[in-house]
mmCIF file of C-alpha atoms in Angstrom:
data_model
loop_
_atom_site.group_PDB
_atom_site.id
_atom_site.type_symbol
_atom_site.label_atom_id
_atom_site.label_comp_id
_atom_site.label_asym_id
_atom_site.label_seq_id
_atom_site.Cartn_x
_atom_site.Cartn_y
_atom_site.Cartn_z
ATOM 1 C CA UNK A 1 -1.261 -14.399 17.495
ATOM 2 C CA UNK A 2 -3.834 -14.531 20.249
ATOM 3 C CA UNK A 3 -3.203 -11.968 23.065
ATOM 4 C CA UNK A 4 -2.378 -13.431 26.399
ATOM 5 C CA UNK A 5 -3.088 -12.481 30.030
ATOM 6 C CA UNK A 6 -0.488 -12.684 32.796
ATOM 7 C CA UNK A 7 -1.634 -14.323 36.014
ATOM 8 C CA UNK A 8 0.158 -14.792 39.393
ATOM 9 C CA UNK A 9 -0.940 -18.296 40.413
ATOM 10 C CA UNK A 10 -1.169 -19.711 43.972
ATOM 11 C CA UNK A 11 0.026 -23.336 43.695
ATOM 12 C CA UNK A 12 1.101 -24.278 47.185
ATOM 13 C CA UNK A 13 0.752 -22.947 50.778
ATOM 14 C CA UNK A 14 3.421 -20.333 51.577
ATOM 15 C CA UNK A 15 5.288 -20.902 48.325
ATOM 16 C CA UNK A 16 6.068 -18.177 45.747
ATOM 17 C CA UNK A 17 3.355 -17.342 43.220
ATOM 18 C CA UNK A 18 4.158 -18.616 39.715
ATOM 19 C CA UNK A 19 3.569 -16.600 36.577
ATOM 20 C CA UNK A 20 1.250 -18.036 33.996
ATOM 21 C CA UNK A 21 0.515 -16.739 30.531
ATOM 22 C CA UNK A 22 -3.157 -17.487 29.562
ATOM 23 C CA UNK A 23 -4.898 -16.923 26.265
ATOM 24 C CA UNK A 24 -7.489 -14.220 26.461
ATOM 25 C CA UNK A 25 -10.978 -15.651 26.067
ATOM 26 C CA UNK A 26 -13.669 -14.409 23.819
ATOM 27 C CA UNK A 27 -16.656 -13.644 26.141
ATOM 28 C CA UNK A 28 -19.737 -15.868 25.724
ATOM 29 C CA UNK A 29 -23.347 -14.821 26.401
ATOM 30 C CA UNK A 30 -23.596 -12.877 29.690
ATOM 31 C CA UNK A 31 -19.795 -12.679 30.084
ATOM 32 C CA UNK A 32 -17.524 -9.635 30.309
ATOM 33 C CA UNK A 33 -13.801 -9.543 29.862
ATOM 34 C CA UNK A 34 -12.142 -6.960 32.096
ATOM 35 C CA UNK A 35 -8.572 -5.646 32.147
ATOM 36 C CA UNK A 36 -7.642 -5.456 35.862
ATOM 37 C CA UNK A 37 -6.210 -2.015 36.885
ATOM 38 C CA UNK A 38 -5.910 -2.443 40.623
ATOM 39 C CA UNK A 39 -6.449 -5.011 43.417
ATOM 40 C CA UNK A 40 -5.840 -5.043 47.146
ATOM 41 C CA UNK A 41 -4.792 -7.963 49.319
ATOM 42 C CA UNK A 42 -7.741 -8.951 51.511
ATOM 43 C CA UNK A 43 -7.077 -10.703 54.857
ATOM 44 C CA UNK A 44 -8.810 -13.808 53.445
ATOM 45 C CA UNK A 45 -6.189 -13.905 50.681
ATOM 46 C CA UNK A 46 -3.508 -14.015 53.400
ATOM 47 C CA UNK A 47 -5.394 -16.754 55.270
ATOM 48 C CA UNK A 48 -5.451 -18.864 52.081
ATOM 49 C CA UNK A 49 -1.878 -18.251 51.073
ATOM 50 C CA UNK A 50 -0.507 -19.011 54.560
ATOM 51 C CA UNK A 51 -2.719 -22.136 55.009
ATOM 52 C CA UNK A 52 -5.086 -20.761 57.670
ATOM 53 C CA UNK A 53 -8.062 -21.721 55.442
ATOM 54 C CA UNK A 54 -8.727 -24.274 52.886
ATOM 55 C CA UNK A 55 -8.819 -23.281 49.258
ATOM 56 C CA UNK A 56 -8.394 -24.976 45.895
ATOM 57 C CA UNK A 57 -5.004 -25.103 44.232
ATOM 58 C CA UNK A 58 -3.913 -23.924 41.733
ATOM 59 C CA UNK A 59 -5.913 -20.710 41.791
ATOM 60 C CA UNK A 60 -5.729 -17.071 41.142
ATOM 61 C CA UNK A 61 -6.322 -15.244 44.412
ATOM 62 C CA UNK A 62 -7.686 -11.721 44.725
ATOM 63 C CA UNK A 63 -11.240 -10.448 44.810
ATOM 64 C CA UNK A 64 -10.954 -6.839 45.962
ATOM 65 C CA UNK A 65 -10.367 -5.530 42.464
ATOM 66 C CA UNK A 66 -11.551 -3.229 39.662
ATOM 67 C CA UNK A 67 -10.662 -2.542 36.025
ATOM 68 C CA UNK A 68 -11.919 -1.565 32.552
ATOM 69 C CA UNK A 69 -14.232 -3.445 30.234
ATOM 70 C CA UNK A 70 -12.386 -4.913 27.253
ATOM 71 C CA UNK A 71 -15.132 -6.911 25.500
ATOM 72 C CA UNK A 72 -18.693 -8.130 26.156
ATOM 73 C CA UNK A 73 -20.437 -11.286 25.149
ATOM 74 C CA UNK A 74 -23.121 -11.572 22.402
ATOM 75 C CA UNK A 75 -26.176 -9.474 22.976
ATOM 76 C CA UNK A 76 -24.458 -7.213 25.485
ATOM 77 C CA UNK A 77 -24.452 -7.165 29.297
ATOM 78 C CA UNK A 78 -26.085 -4.577 31.539
ATOM 79 C CA UNK A 79 -24.630 -3.123 34.784
ATOM 80 C CA UNK A 80 -26.470 -3.178 38.105
ATOM 81 C CA UNK A 81 -28.334 0.043 37.248
ATOM 82 C CA UNK A 82 -29.542 -1.334 33.929
ATOM 83 C CA UNK A 83 -27.227 0.433 31.599
ATOM 84 C CA UNK A 84 -25.532 -1.478 28.777
ATOM 85 C CA UNK A 85 -21.794 -1.926 29.379
ATOM 86 C CA UNK A 86 -19.450 -0.757 26.776
ATOM 87 C CA UNK A 87 -15.739 -1.038 26.193
ATOM 88 C CA UNK A 88 -13.701 1.346 28.356
ATOM 89 C CA UNK A 89 -16.185 1.430 31.221
ATOM 90 C CA UNK A 90 -14.374 1.459 34.593
ATOM 91 C CA UNK A 91 -16.098 -1.066 36.763
ATOM 92 C CA UNK A 92 -16.098 -3.172 39.849
ATOM 93 C CA UNK A 93 -18.179 -6.317 40.458
ATOM 94 C CA UNK A 94 -19.697 -8.462 43.121
ATOM 95 C CA UNK A 95 -17.278 -11.118 44.611
ATOM 96 C CA UNK A 96 -19.650 -13.790 43.362
ATOM 97 C CA UNK A 97 -21.859 -14.828 40.443
ATOM 98 C CA UNK A 98 -25.161 -16.490 41.097
ATOM 99 C CA UNK A 99 -28.428 -17.776 39.483
ATOM 100 C CA UNK A 100 -31.179 -15.197 40.044
ATOM 101 C CA UNK A 101 -33.727 -18.112 40.201
ATOM 102 C CA UNK A 102 -31.867 -20.100 42.767
ATOM 103 C CA UNK A 103 -34.197 -20.823 45.841
ATOM 104 C CA UNK A 104 -31.810 -19.016 48.271
ATOM 105 C CA UNK A 105 -31.608 -16.043 45.978
ATOM 106 C CA UNK A 106 -35.397 -15.849 45.800
ATOM 107 C CA UNK A 107 -35.409 -15.972 49.610
ATOM 108 C CA UNK A 108 -33.141 -12.863 49.730
ATOM 109 C CA UNK A 109 -29.850 -14.648 50.328
ATOM 110 C CA UNK A 110 -28.048 -14.733 46.924
ATOM 111 C CA UNK A 111 -24.667 -15.055 48.613
ATOM 112 C CA UNK A 112 -25.777 -18.532 49.763
ATOM 113 C CA UNK A 113 -27.069 -19.716 46.404
ATOM 114 C CA UNK A 114 -26.205 -23.205 45.233
ATOM 115 C CA UNK A 115 -23.309 -23.422 42.849
ATOM 116 C CA UNK A 116 -22.148 -19.953 43.815
ATOM 117 C CA UNK A 117 -19.101 -18.839 41.869
ATOM 118 C CA UNK A 118 -16.603 -16.754 43.834
ATOM 119 C CA UNK A 119 -13.839 -14.692 42.297
ATOM 120 C CA UNK A 120 -10.436 -15.407 43.814
ATOM 121 C CA UNK A 121 -11.707 -18.705 45.303
ATOM 122 C CA UNK A 122 -12.118 -21.017 42.313
ATOM 123 C CA UNK A 123 -9.698 -23.661 40.988
ATOM 124 C CA UNK A 124 -7.738 -22.750 37.915
ATOM 125 C CA UNK A 125 -8.163 -25.162 34.998
ATOM 126 C CA UNK A 126 -8.165 -25.094 31.207
ATOM 127 C CA UNK A 127 -11.801 -24.096 30.967
ATOM 128 C CA UNK A 128 -11.822 -21.598 33.836
ATOM 129 C CA UNK A 129 -8.618 -19.729 34.234
ATOM 130 C CA UNK A 130 -9.073 -15.966 34.544
ATOM 131 C CA UNK A 131 -11.108 -15.918 37.779
ATOM 132 C CA UNK A 132 -9.146 -13.831 40.254
ATOM 133 C CA UNK A 133 -7.790 -10.279 40.737
ATOM 134 C CA UNK A 134 -4.069 -10.994 40.770
ATOM 135 C CA UNK A 135 -3.949 -11.123 37.037
ATOM 136 C CA UNK A 136 -3.874 -8.687 34.128
ATOM 137 C CA UNK A 137 -7.461 -9.818 33.131
ATOM 138 C CA UNK A 138 -10.576 -11.288 34.718
ATOM 139 C CA UNK A 139 -13.508 -12.978 32.968
ATOM 140 C CA UNK A 140 -16.805 -12.059 34.641
ATOM 141 C CA UNK A 141 -19.374 -14.822 34.414
ATOM 142 C CA UNK A 142 -23.030 -14.554 33.732
ATOM 143 C CA UNK A 143 -24.804 -13.719 37.013
ATOM 144 C CA UNK A 144 -22.167 -11.303 38.250
ATOM 145 C CA UNK A 145 -23.455 -7.914 39.333
ATOM 146 C CA UNK A 146 -21.294 -5.243 37.613
ATOM 147 C CA UNK A 147 -21.083 -1.592 38.660
ATOM 148 C CA UNK A 148 -19.749 1.376 36.614
ATOM 149 C CA UNK A 149 -17.605 3.417 38.896
ATOM 150 C CA UNK A 150 -17.908 7.211 39.324
ATOM 151 C CA UNK A 151 -14.918 8.967 37.823
ATOM 152 C CA UNK A 152 -14.139 10.681 41.111
ATOM 153 C CA UNK A 153 -13.382 7.414 42.953
ATOM 154 C CA UNK A 154 -9.711 6.581 42.645
ATOM 155 C CA UNK A 155 -8.349 3.130 42.055
ATOM 156 C CA UNK A 156 -7.124 2.811 45.661
ATOM 157 C CA UNK A 157 -10.668 3.767 46.867
ATOM 158 C CA UNK A 158 -12.355 1.515 44.360
ATOM 159 C CA UNK A 159 -10.475 -1.823 44.881
ATOM 160 C CA UNK A 160 -11.720 -2.588 48.481
ATOM 161 C CA UNK A 161 -15.304 -1.621 47.591
ATOM 162 C CA UNK A 162 -16.487 -5.067 46.516
ATOM 163 C CA UNK A 163 -15.425 -6.703 49.742
ATOM 164 C CA UNK A 164 -14.608 -4.567 52.732
ATOM 165 C CA UNK A 165 -16.937 -1.540 52.114
ATOM 166 C CA UNK A 166 -19.801 -3.675 50.688
ATOM 167 C CA UNK A 167 -19.678 -5.964 53.713
ATOM 168 C CA UNK A 168 -19.931 -3.045 56.114
ATOM 169 C CA UNK A 169 -22.717 -1.641 54.057
ATOM 170 C CA UNK A 170 -24.534 -4.965 54.647
ATOM 171 C CA UNK A 171 -23.778 -4.761 58.355
ATOM 172 C CA UNK A 172 -25.339 -1.335 58.623
ATOM 173 C CA UNK A 173 -28.377 -2.599 56.717
ATOM 174 C CA UNK A 174 -28.824 -5.334 59.249
ATOM 175 C CA UNK A 175 -28.338 -2.923 62.133
ATOM 176 C CA UNK A 176 -31.218 -0.863 60.900
ATOM 177 C CA UNK A 177 -31.764 2.824 61.631
ATOM 178 C CA UNK A 178 -28.901 4.080 63.768
ATOM 179 C CA UNK A 179 -29.944 7.630 63.846
ATOM 180 C CA UNK A 180 -29.337 9.182 67.328
ATOM 181 C CA UNK A 181 -28.103 5.829 68.578
ATOM 182 C CA UNK A 182 -24.836 4.797 70.177
ATOM 183 C CA UNK A 183 -22.939 2.468 67.900
ATOM 184 C CA UNK A 184 -19.761 0.511 68.695
ATOM 185 C CA UNK A 185 -17.500 -1.163 66.200
ATOM 186 C CA UNK A 186 -15.149 -3.884 67.499
ATOM 187 C CA UNK A 187 -12.133 -4.440 65.339
ATOM 188 C CA UNK A 188 -10.806 -1.296 63.561
ATOM 189 C CA UNK A 189 -9.238 -2.663 60.401
ATOM 190 C CA UNK A 190 -10.458 -1.496 57.067
ATOM 191 C CA UNK A 191 -13.929 -2.995 57.684
ATOM 192 C CA UNK A 192 -14.198 -1.340 61.091
ATOM 193 C CA UNK A 193 -13.162 2.091 59.825
ATOM 194 C CA UNK A 194 -15.661 1.782 56.950
ATOM 195 C CA UNK A 195 -18.376 0.959 59.448
ATOM 196 C CA UNK A 196 -17.447 3.902 61.692
ATOM 197 C CA UNK A 197 -17.776 6.350 58.783
ATOM 198 C CA UNK A 198 -21.064 4.775 57.690
ATOM 199 C CA UNK A 199 -22.514 4.902 61.168
ATOM 200 C CA UNK A 200 -21.488 8.511 61.525
ATOM 201 C CA UNK A 201 -22.956 9.495 58.151
ATOM 202 C CA UNK A 202 -26.192 7.638 58.975
ATOM 203 C CA UNK A 203 -26.735 9.895 61.980
ATOM 204 C CA UNK A 204 -25.343 7.906 64.970
ATOM 205 C CA UNK A 205 -25.232 9.944 68.141
ATOM 206 C CA UNK A 206 -21.934 8.373 69.313
ATOM 207 C CA UNK A 207 -19.556 6.173 67.321
ATOM 208 C CA UNK A 208 -17.232 4.107 69.420
ATOM 209 C CA UNK A 209 -14.148 2.255 68.231
ATOM 210 C CA UNK A 210 -12.842 -0.800 70.151
ATOM 211 C CA UNK A 211 -9.446 -2.358 69.241
ATOM 212 C CA UNK A 212 -6.191 -3.604 70.651
ATOM 213 C CA UNK A 213 -4.093 -1.386 68.405
ATOM 214 C CA UNK A 214 -3.781 2.173 69.847
ATOM 215 C CA UNK A 215 -2.572 3.575 66.474
ATOM 216 C CA UNK A 216 -5.638 2.304 64.749
ATOM 217 C CA UNK A 217 -7.852 3.707 67.513
ATOM 218 C CA UNK A 218 -6.169 7.081 66.927
ATOM 219 C CA UNK A 219 -6.756 6.928 63.226
ATOM 220 C CA UNK A 220 -10.401 5.932 63.731
ATOM 221 C CA UNK A 221 -10.996 9.561 64.823
ATOM 222 C CA UNK A 222 -10.517 10.463 61.161
ATOM 223 C CA UNK A 223 -13.456 8.164 60.277
ATOM 224 C CA UNK A 224 -16.159 9.580 62.448
ATOM 225 C CA UNK A 225 -15.278 8.111 65.789
ATOM 226 C CA UNK A 226 -15.638 10.219 68.923
ATOM 227 C CA UNK A 227 -14.961 7.590 71.664
ATOM 228 C CA UNK A 228 -12.368 4.833 71.764
ATOM 229 C CA UNK A 229 -11.788 1.832 73.999
ATOM 230 C CA UNK A 230 -8.583 -0.166 74.365
ATOM 231 C CA UNK A 231 -9.742 -3.717 73.972
ATOM 232 C CA UNK A 232 -7.059 -4.907 76.341
ATOM 233 C CA UNK A 233 -8.856 -3.251 79.255
ATOM 234 C CA UNK A 234 -11.109 -5.255 81.528
ATOM 235 C CA UNK A 235 -14.772 -5.434 80.591
ATOM 236 C CA UNK A 236 -15.541 -3.193 83.630
ATOM 237 C CA UNK A 237 -13.648 -0.396 81.976
ATOM 238 C CA UNK A 238 -15.615 -1.018 78.748
ATOM 239 C CA UNK A 239 -18.833 -0.762 80.775
ATOM 240 C CA UNK A 240 -17.762 2.417 82.619
ATOM 241 C CA UNK A 241 -17.003 4.136 79.255
ATOM 242 C CA UNK A 242 -20.268 3.079 77.631
ATOM 243 C CA UNK A 243 -22.398 3.902 80.696
ATOM 244 C CA UNK A 244 -21.205 7.541 80.461
ATOM 245 C CA UNK A 245 -22.984 7.831 77.152
ATOM 246 C CA UNK A 246 -26.034 5.799 78.030
ATOM 247 C CA UNK A 247 -24.958 2.379 76.900
ATOM 248 C CA UNK A 248 -24.840 0.880 73.473
ATOM 249 C CA UNK A 249 -27.641 0.382 70.997
ATOM 250 C CA UNK A 250 -25.759 -1.264 68.194
ATOM 251 C CA UNK A 251 -22.554 -3.472 68.279
ATOM 252 C CA UNK A 252 -20.951 -4.498 65.011
ATOM 253 C CA UNK A 253 -18.079 -7.005 65.443
ATOM 254 C CA UNK A 254 -15.365 -7.427 62.742
ATOM 255 C CA UNK A 255 -12.840 -9.045 65.068
ATOM 256 C CA UNK A 256 -14.373 -12.546 65.374
ATOM 257 C CA UNK A 257 -12.951 -12.740 68.867
ATOM 258 C CA UNK A 258 -15.500 -14.595 71.110
ATOM 259 C CA UNK A 259 -14.473 -12.673 74.295
ATOM 260 C CA UNK A 260 -14.853 -9.346 72.565
ATOM 261 C CA UNK A 261 -18.231 -10.358 71.079
ATOM 262 C CA UNK A 262 -19.474 -11.429 74.497
ATOM 263 C CA UNK A 263 -18.350 -8.143 76.044
ATOM 264 C CA UNK A 264 -20.057 -6.171 73.361
ATOM 265 C CA UNK A 265 -23.360 -8.039 73.761
ATOM 266 C CA UNK A 266 -23.186 -7.453 77.548
ATOM 267 C CA UNK A 267 -23.105 -3.691 76.989
ATOM 268 C CA UNK A 268 -26.154 -3.489 74.785
ATOM 269 C CA UNK A 269 -29.220 -1.554 75.943
ATOM 270 C CA UNK A 270 -32.730 -2.929 75.869
ATOM 271 C CA UNK A 271 -33.617 -3.564 72.214
ATOM 272 C CA UNK A 272 -29.947 -3.625 71.255
ATOM 273 C CA UNK A 273 -28.650 -5.203 68.054
ATOM 274 C CA UNK A 274 -25.317 -7.071 67.582
ATOM 275 C CA UNK A 275 -24.140 -7.737 64.011
ATOM 276 C CA UNK A 276 -21.426 -10.325 63.573
ATOM 277 C CA UNK A 277 -19.163 -9.888 60.549
ATOM 278 C CA UNK A 278 -15.747 -11.200 61.576
ATOM 279 C CA UNK A 279 -16.407 -14.699 62.943
ATOM 280 C CA UNK A 280 -15.564 -16.539 59.748
ATOM 281 C CA UNK A 281 -13.118 -19.023 61.138
ATOM 282 C CA UNK A 282 -13.311 -21.939 63.681
ATOM 283 C CA UNK A 283 -13.368 -20.765 67.299
ATOM 284 C CA UNK A 284 -14.964 -21.686 70.584
ATOM 285 C CA UNK A 285 -18.655 -21.270 71.127
ATOM 286 C CA UNK A 286 -20.065 -18.025 72.537
ATOM 287 C CA UNK A 287 -21.288 -17.880 76.141
ATOM 288 C CA UNK A 288 -24.567 -15.963 76.142
ATOM 289 C CA UNK A 289 -27.312 -15.983 78.723
ATOM 290 C CA UNK A 290 -30.624 -16.760 77.137
ATOM 291 C CA UNK A 291 -32.615 -14.980 79.884
ATOM 292 C CA UNK A 292 -30.592 -11.763 79.300
ATOM 293 C CA UNK A 293 -31.346 -12.039 75.512
ATOM 294 C CA UNK A 294 -35.002 -12.422 76.329
ATOM 295 C CA UNK A 295 -35.433 -9.818 79.002
ATOM 296 C CA UNK A 296 -33.398 -7.140 77.164
ATOM 297 C CA UNK A 297 -35.058 -7.891 73.836
ATOM 298 C CA UNK A 298 -31.661 -8.331 72.147
ATOM 299 C CA UNK A 299 -31.125 -9.308 68.520
ATOM 300 C CA UNK A 300 -28.023 -11.030 67.191
ATOM 301 C CA UNK A 301 -27.472 -11.138 63.417
ATOM 302 C CA UNK A 302 -24.800 -12.720 61.277
ATOM 303 C CA UNK A 303 -23.526 -11.500 57.927
ATOM 304 C CA UNK A 304 -21.451 -13.593 55.498
ATOM 305 C CA UNK A 305 -20.601 -11.780 52.273
ATOM 306 C CA UNK A 306 -23.380 -9.382 51.173
ATOM 307 C CA UNK A 307 -26.250 -8.800 48.755
ATOM 308 C CA UNK A 308 -25.760 -6.841 45.496
ATOM 309 C CA UNK A 309 -27.627 -3.848 46.839
ATOM 310 C CA UNK A 310 -25.060 -3.508 49.571
ATOM 311 C CA UNK A 311 -22.198 -2.970 47.055
ATOM 312 C CA UNK A 312 -24.353 -0.507 45.186
ATOM 313 C CA UNK A 313 -24.910 1.506 48.408
ATOM 314 C CA UNK A 314 -21.219 1.253 49.275
ATOM 315 C CA UNK A 315 -20.232 2.773 45.987
ATOM 316 C CA UNK A 316 -22.655 5.671 46.422
ATOM 317 C CA UNK A 317 -21.475 6.149 50.040
ATOM 318 C CA UNK A 318 -17.741 6.358 49.133
ATOM 319 C CA UNK A 319 -18.582 8.741 46.245
ATOM 320 C CA UNK A 320 -20.614 10.979 48.529
ATOM 321 C CA UNK A 321 -18.321 10.985 51.548
ATOM 322 C CA UNK A 322 -14.758 10.696 50.060
ATOM 323 C CA UNK A 323 -13.952 14.325 50.795
ATOM 324 C CA UNK A 324 -14.757 13.844 54.469
ATOM 325 C CA UNK A 325 -12.913 10.639 55.133
ATOM 326 C CA UNK A 326 -9.411 9.539 53.852
ATOM 327 C CA UNK A 327 -10.374 6.225 52.265
ATOM 328 C CA UNK A 328 -7.459 6.309 49.815
ATOM 329 C CA UNK A 329 -4.977 6.356 52.838
ATOM 330 C CA UNK A 330 -6.156 2.884 53.800
ATOM 331 C CA UNK A 331 -3.999 1.481 50.921
ATOM 332 C CA UNK A 332 -0.617 2.590 52.206
ATOM 333 C CA UNK A 333 1.696 0.270 50.355
ATOM 334 C CA UNK A 334 1.663 -0.406 46.589
ATOM 335 C CA UNK A 335 3.347 -2.999 44.377
ATOM 336 C CA UNK A 336 3.214 -4.053 40.774
ATOM 337 C CA UNK A 337 1.579 -7.406 39.935
ATOM 338 C CA UNK A 338 4.938 -9.062 39.285
ATOM 339 C CA UNK A 339 5.949 -8.110 42.842
ATOM 340 C CA UNK A 340 3.122 -10.016 44.399
ATOM 341 C CA UNK A 341 5.372 -12.233 46.513
ATOM 342 C CA UNK A 342 6.927 -9.239 48.191
ATOM 343 C CA UNK A 343 3.550 -7.636 48.613
ATOM 344 C CA UNK A 344 2.176 -10.665 50.493
ATOM 345 C CA UNK A 345 5.130 -10.586 52.904
ATOM 346 C CA UNK A 346 4.410 -7.002 53.691
ATOM 347 C CA UNK A 347 0.633 -7.518 54.000
ATOM 348 C CA UNK A 348 1.199 -10.519 56.386
ATOM 349 C CA UNK A 349 2.953 -8.203 58.887
ATOM 350 C CA UNK A 350 -0.350 -6.608 59.565
ATOM 351 C CA UNK A 351 0.908 -2.993 59.623
ATOM 352 C CA UNK A 352 -1.162 -1.914 56.590
ATOM 353 C CA UNK A 353 -4.902 -1.835 56.290
ATOM 354 C CA UNK A 354 -4.518 -2.909 52.699
ATOM 355 C CA UNK A 355 -1.603 -3.446 50.295
ATOM 356 C CA UNK A 356 -2.269 -2.427 46.725
ATOM 357 C CA UNK A 357 -1.436 -4.317 43.516
ATOM 358 C CA UNK A 358 -1.244 -2.194 40.416
ATOM 359 C CA UNK A 359 -1.343 -4.096 37.097
ATOM 360 C CA UNK A 360 -0.038 -1.208 34.921
ATOM 361 C CA UNK A 361 3.635 -0.548 35.965
ATOM 362 C CA UNK A 362 3.117 3.079 35.049
#
């Protein structure tokens, strides 16, 4: 009898996940079958489930995930570093698969390639049915960048790597050299905390956290932050605080809030850079003075998803700094796959940075 995978399927907005049993496929050329060990519920999963963003139904949600290689397609598949994958390798993978020869990929924007395939975002059908993290197995398509994980990185640390940490790795790449600069992160969820730690480890002079949640501001001190600002304060108080340290050189926004973004840009020094990461949903236009941009030599950059090198750097970063920063604590609730409905209710409350989903009940 053919072995089956168990998947928790999203079939309708704000309705319980349904359990599907799916025959395990035999990987074709370029494909890898992975047994999922651990996933985390990303905010985008919540937006899809509760109808705040459009997504295909039915589907298997979940893209912050990791697991072990079960089988590999004919001829073998190599990981990102060029090593041939083998059964038992503990891996994570890029949130998308793409064609290396796509025009956008050749321009340096693989995440905007035509016919991009995104895990946790594709419609479930008879020919494509193990494509998300909330399942016991996931079939990785040709064109997916796969990374063997260091043994020292725990499951809880590994699951958010291919979304949260990789995205912030990309944000720091766009920000450029932050050594001896003043860096502010707006929005101190898991992305913001990751960015704070990366800025600190990359030599920032001051790392500032800006958020509405005072508990999260306090916790940010564990991730390299030395100055905090309550986002509920008037922009004058933001300015007073930043002027004491000589202004801001880099602002990275994960909140997506137009007012917060405008405040952040207004505090930038000459030559300052603002990187936008969180503005992924419909909102009002920003109000920015073009003369100010010109005279202050400001740069505004946007990042949607990331490039494969960003995930590679994120893995190396977590591996090198895990003993300095409590990354594992960011997953502070854990459920078994079959308890996914309860896990989503907890995650929607917004009290946890991430809720974990373990496939193995043991």
